[in-house]
PDB file of C-alpha atoms in Angstrom:
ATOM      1  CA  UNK A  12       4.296   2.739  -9.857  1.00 90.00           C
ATOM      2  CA  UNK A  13       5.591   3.616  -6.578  1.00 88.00           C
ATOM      3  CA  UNK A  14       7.663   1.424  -4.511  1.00 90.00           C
ATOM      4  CA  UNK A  15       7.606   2.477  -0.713  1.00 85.00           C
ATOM      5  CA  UNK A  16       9.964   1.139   2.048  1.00 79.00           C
ATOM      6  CA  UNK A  17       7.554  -0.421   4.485  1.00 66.00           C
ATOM      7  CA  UNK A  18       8.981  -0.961   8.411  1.00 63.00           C
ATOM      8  CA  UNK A  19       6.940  -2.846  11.068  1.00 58.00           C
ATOM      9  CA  UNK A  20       8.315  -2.577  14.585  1.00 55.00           C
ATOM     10  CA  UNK A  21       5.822  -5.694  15.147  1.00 55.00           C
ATOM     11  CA  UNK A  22       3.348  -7.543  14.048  1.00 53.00           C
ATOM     12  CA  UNK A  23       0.534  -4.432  14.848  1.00 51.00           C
ATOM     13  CA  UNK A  24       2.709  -2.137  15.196  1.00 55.00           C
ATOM     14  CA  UNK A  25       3.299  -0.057  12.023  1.00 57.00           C
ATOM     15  CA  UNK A  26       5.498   2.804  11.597  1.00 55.00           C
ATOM     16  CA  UNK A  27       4.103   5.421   8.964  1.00 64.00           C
ATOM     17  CA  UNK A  28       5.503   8.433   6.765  1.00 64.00           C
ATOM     18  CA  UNK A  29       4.483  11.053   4.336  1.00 66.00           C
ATOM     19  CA  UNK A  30       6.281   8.137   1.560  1.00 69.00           C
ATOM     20  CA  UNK A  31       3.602   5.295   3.054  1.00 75.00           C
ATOM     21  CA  UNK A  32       1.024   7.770   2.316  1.00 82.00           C
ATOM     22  CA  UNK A  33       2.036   9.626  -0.961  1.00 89.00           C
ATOM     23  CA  UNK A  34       1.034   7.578  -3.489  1.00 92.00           C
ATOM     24  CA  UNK A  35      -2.249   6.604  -1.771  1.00 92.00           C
ATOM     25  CA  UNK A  36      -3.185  10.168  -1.603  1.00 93.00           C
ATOM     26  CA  UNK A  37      -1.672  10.574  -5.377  1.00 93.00           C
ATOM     27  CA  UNK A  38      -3.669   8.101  -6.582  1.00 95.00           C
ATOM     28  CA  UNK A  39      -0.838   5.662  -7.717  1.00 94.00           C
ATOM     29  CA  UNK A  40      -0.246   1.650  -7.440  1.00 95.00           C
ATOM     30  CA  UNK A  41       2.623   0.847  -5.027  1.00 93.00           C
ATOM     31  CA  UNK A  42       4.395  -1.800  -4.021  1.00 93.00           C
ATOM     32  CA  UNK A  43       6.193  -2.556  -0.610  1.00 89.00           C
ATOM     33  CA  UNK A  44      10.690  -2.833  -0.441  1.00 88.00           C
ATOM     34  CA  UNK A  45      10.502  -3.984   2.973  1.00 81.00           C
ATOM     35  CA  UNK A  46       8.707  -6.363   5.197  1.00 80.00           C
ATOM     36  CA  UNK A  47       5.960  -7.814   3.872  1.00 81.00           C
ATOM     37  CA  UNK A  48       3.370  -8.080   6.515  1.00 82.00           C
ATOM     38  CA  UNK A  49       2.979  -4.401   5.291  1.00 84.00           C
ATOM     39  CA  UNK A  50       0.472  -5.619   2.343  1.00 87.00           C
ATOM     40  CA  UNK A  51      -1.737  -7.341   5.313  1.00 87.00           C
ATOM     41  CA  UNK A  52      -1.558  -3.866   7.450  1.00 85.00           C
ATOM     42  CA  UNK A  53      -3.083  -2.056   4.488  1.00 89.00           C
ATOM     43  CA  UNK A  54      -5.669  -5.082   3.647  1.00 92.00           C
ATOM     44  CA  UNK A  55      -6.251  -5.157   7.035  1.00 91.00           C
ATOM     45  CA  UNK A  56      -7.040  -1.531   7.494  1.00 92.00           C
ATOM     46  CA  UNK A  57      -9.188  -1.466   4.365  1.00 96.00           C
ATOM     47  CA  UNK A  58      -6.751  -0.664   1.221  1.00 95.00           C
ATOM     48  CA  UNK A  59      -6.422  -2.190  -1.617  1.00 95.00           C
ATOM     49  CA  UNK A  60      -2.675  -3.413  -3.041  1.00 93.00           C
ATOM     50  CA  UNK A  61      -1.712  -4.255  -6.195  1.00 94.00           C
ATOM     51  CA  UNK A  62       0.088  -7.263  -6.182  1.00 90.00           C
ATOM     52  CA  UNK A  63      -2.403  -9.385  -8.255  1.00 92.00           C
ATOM     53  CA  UNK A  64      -1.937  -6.999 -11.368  1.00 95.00           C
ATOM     54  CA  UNK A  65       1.171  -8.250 -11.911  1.00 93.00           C
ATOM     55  CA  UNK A  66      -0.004 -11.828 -11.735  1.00 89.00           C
ATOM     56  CA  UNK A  67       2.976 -14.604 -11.455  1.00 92.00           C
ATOM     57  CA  UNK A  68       4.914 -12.919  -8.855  1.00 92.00           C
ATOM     58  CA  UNK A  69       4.594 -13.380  -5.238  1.00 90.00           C
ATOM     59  CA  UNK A  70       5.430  -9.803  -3.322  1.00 90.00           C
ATOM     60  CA  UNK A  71       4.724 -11.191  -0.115  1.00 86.00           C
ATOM     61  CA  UNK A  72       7.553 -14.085   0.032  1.00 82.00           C
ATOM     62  CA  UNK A  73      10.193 -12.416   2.769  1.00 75.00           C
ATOM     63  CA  UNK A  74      12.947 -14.133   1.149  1.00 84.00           C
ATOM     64  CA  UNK A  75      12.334 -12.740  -2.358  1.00 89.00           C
ATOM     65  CA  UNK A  76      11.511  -9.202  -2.434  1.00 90.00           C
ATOM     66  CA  UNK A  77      14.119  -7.657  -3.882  1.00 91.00           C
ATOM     67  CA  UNK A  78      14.387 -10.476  -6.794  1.00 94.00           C
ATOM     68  CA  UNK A  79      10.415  -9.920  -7.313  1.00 94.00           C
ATOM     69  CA  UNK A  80      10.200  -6.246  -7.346  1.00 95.00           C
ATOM     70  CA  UNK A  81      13.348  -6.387 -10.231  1.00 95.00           C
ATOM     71  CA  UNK A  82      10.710  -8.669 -12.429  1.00 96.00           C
ATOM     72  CA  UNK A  83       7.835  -6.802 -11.550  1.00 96.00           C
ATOM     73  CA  UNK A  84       9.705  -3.710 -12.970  1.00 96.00           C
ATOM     74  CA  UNK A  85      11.214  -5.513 -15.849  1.00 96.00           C
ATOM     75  CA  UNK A  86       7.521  -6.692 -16.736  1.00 96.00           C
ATOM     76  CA  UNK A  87       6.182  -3.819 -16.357  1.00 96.00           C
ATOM     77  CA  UNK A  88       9.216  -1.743 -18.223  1.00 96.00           C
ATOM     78  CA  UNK A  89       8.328  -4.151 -21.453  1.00 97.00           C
ATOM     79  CA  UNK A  90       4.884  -3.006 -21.398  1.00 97.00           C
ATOM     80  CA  UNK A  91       3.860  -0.510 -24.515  1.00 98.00           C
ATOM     81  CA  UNK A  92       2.506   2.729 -23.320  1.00 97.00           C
ATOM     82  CA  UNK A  93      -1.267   1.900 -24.502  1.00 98.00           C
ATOM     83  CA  UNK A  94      -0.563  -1.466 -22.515  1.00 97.00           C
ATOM     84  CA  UNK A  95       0.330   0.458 -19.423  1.00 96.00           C
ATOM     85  CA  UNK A  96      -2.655   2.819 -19.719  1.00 96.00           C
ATOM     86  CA  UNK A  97      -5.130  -0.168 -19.536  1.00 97.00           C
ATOM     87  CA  UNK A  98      -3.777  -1.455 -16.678  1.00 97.00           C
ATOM     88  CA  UNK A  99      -3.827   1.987 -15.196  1.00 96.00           C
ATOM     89  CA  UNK A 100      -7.437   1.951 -16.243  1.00 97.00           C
ATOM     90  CA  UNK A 101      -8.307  -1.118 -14.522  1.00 97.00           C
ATOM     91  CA  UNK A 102      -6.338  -0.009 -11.199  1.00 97.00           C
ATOM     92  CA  UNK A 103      -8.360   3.073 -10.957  1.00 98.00           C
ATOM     93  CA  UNK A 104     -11.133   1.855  -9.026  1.00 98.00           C
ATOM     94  CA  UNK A 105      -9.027   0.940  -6.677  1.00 98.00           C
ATOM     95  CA  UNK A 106      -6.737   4.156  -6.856  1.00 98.00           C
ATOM     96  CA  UNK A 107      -9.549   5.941  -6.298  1.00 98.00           C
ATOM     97  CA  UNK A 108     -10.952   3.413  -3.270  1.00 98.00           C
ATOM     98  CA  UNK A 109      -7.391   4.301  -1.548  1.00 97.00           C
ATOM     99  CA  UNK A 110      -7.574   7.688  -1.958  1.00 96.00           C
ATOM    100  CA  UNK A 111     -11.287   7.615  -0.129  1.00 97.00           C
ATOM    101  CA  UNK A 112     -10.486   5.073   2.246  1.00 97.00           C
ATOM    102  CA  UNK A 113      -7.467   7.372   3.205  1.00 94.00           C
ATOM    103  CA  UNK A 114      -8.894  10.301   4.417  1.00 94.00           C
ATOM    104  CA  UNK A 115     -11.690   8.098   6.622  1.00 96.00           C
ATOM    105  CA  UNK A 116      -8.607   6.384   8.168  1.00 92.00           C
ATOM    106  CA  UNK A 117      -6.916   8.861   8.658  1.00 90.00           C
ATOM    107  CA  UNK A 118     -10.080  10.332  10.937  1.00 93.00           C
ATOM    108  CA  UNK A 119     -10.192   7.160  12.347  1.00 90.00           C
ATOM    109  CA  UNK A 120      -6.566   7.322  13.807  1.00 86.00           C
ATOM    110  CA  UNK A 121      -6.977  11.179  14.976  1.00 89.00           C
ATOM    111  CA  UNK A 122     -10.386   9.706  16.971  1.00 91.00           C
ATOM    112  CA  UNK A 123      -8.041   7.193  18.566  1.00 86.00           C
ATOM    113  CA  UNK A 124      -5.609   9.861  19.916  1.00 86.00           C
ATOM    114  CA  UNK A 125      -7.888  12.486  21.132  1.00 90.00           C
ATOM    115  CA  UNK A 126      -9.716   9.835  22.795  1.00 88.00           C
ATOM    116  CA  UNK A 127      -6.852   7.862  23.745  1.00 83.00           C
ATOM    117  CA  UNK A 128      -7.556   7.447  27.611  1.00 87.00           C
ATOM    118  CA  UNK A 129     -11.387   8.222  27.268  1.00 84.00           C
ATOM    119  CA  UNK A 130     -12.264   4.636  25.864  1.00 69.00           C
TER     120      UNK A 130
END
């Protein structure tokens, strides 16, 4: 699990780092310790999050986070190791989704800035 700081200058503007995009590219779950209009940027753009496999919790409450990432970790920390490896399992597809849908985004936004005054 890897929890990223996520920033949003507004609501479409989003501002990015190598830690937004490492554990897409890695191939890992994440969650978001910041503002949470960051899960509807990734939907939005095509990813996939990982809220709902940790069902009970609500990562997208502004008021909360902190509180909810603690028990997300707690759950997760009480989880045996073949427990954790299922639910690895079952994230994969969309690990591996991510990881795909990364590097045609990521073609998408170099499109947008070599063509940035030509459209």
């Amino acid at each position: 699990l890897h929890i990223v700081g996520g920033t949003s200058q507004s609501r479409w503007n989003q501002f990015l780092t190598q830690i937004d995009f490492k554990p897409i590219i890695g191939m890992r779950p994440f969650l978001i310790n910041g503002q949470t209009q960051n899960y509807k940027f990734w939907q939005r753009n095509g990813f996939r999050t990982f809220n709902h496999y940790i069902p009970g919790l609500d990562f997208e409450q502004t008021d909360t986070v902190h509180a909810t990432l603690i028990d997300a970790i707690q759950q997760l920390s009480a989880l045996s190791s073949g427990e954790l490896l299922a639910m690895y399992d079952t994230m994969l597809p969309d690990l591996i989704h991510n990881r795909q849908r990364w590097y045609a985004w990521a073609d998408e936004q170099k499109h947008q800035v070599e063509n940035l005054f030509n459209e």
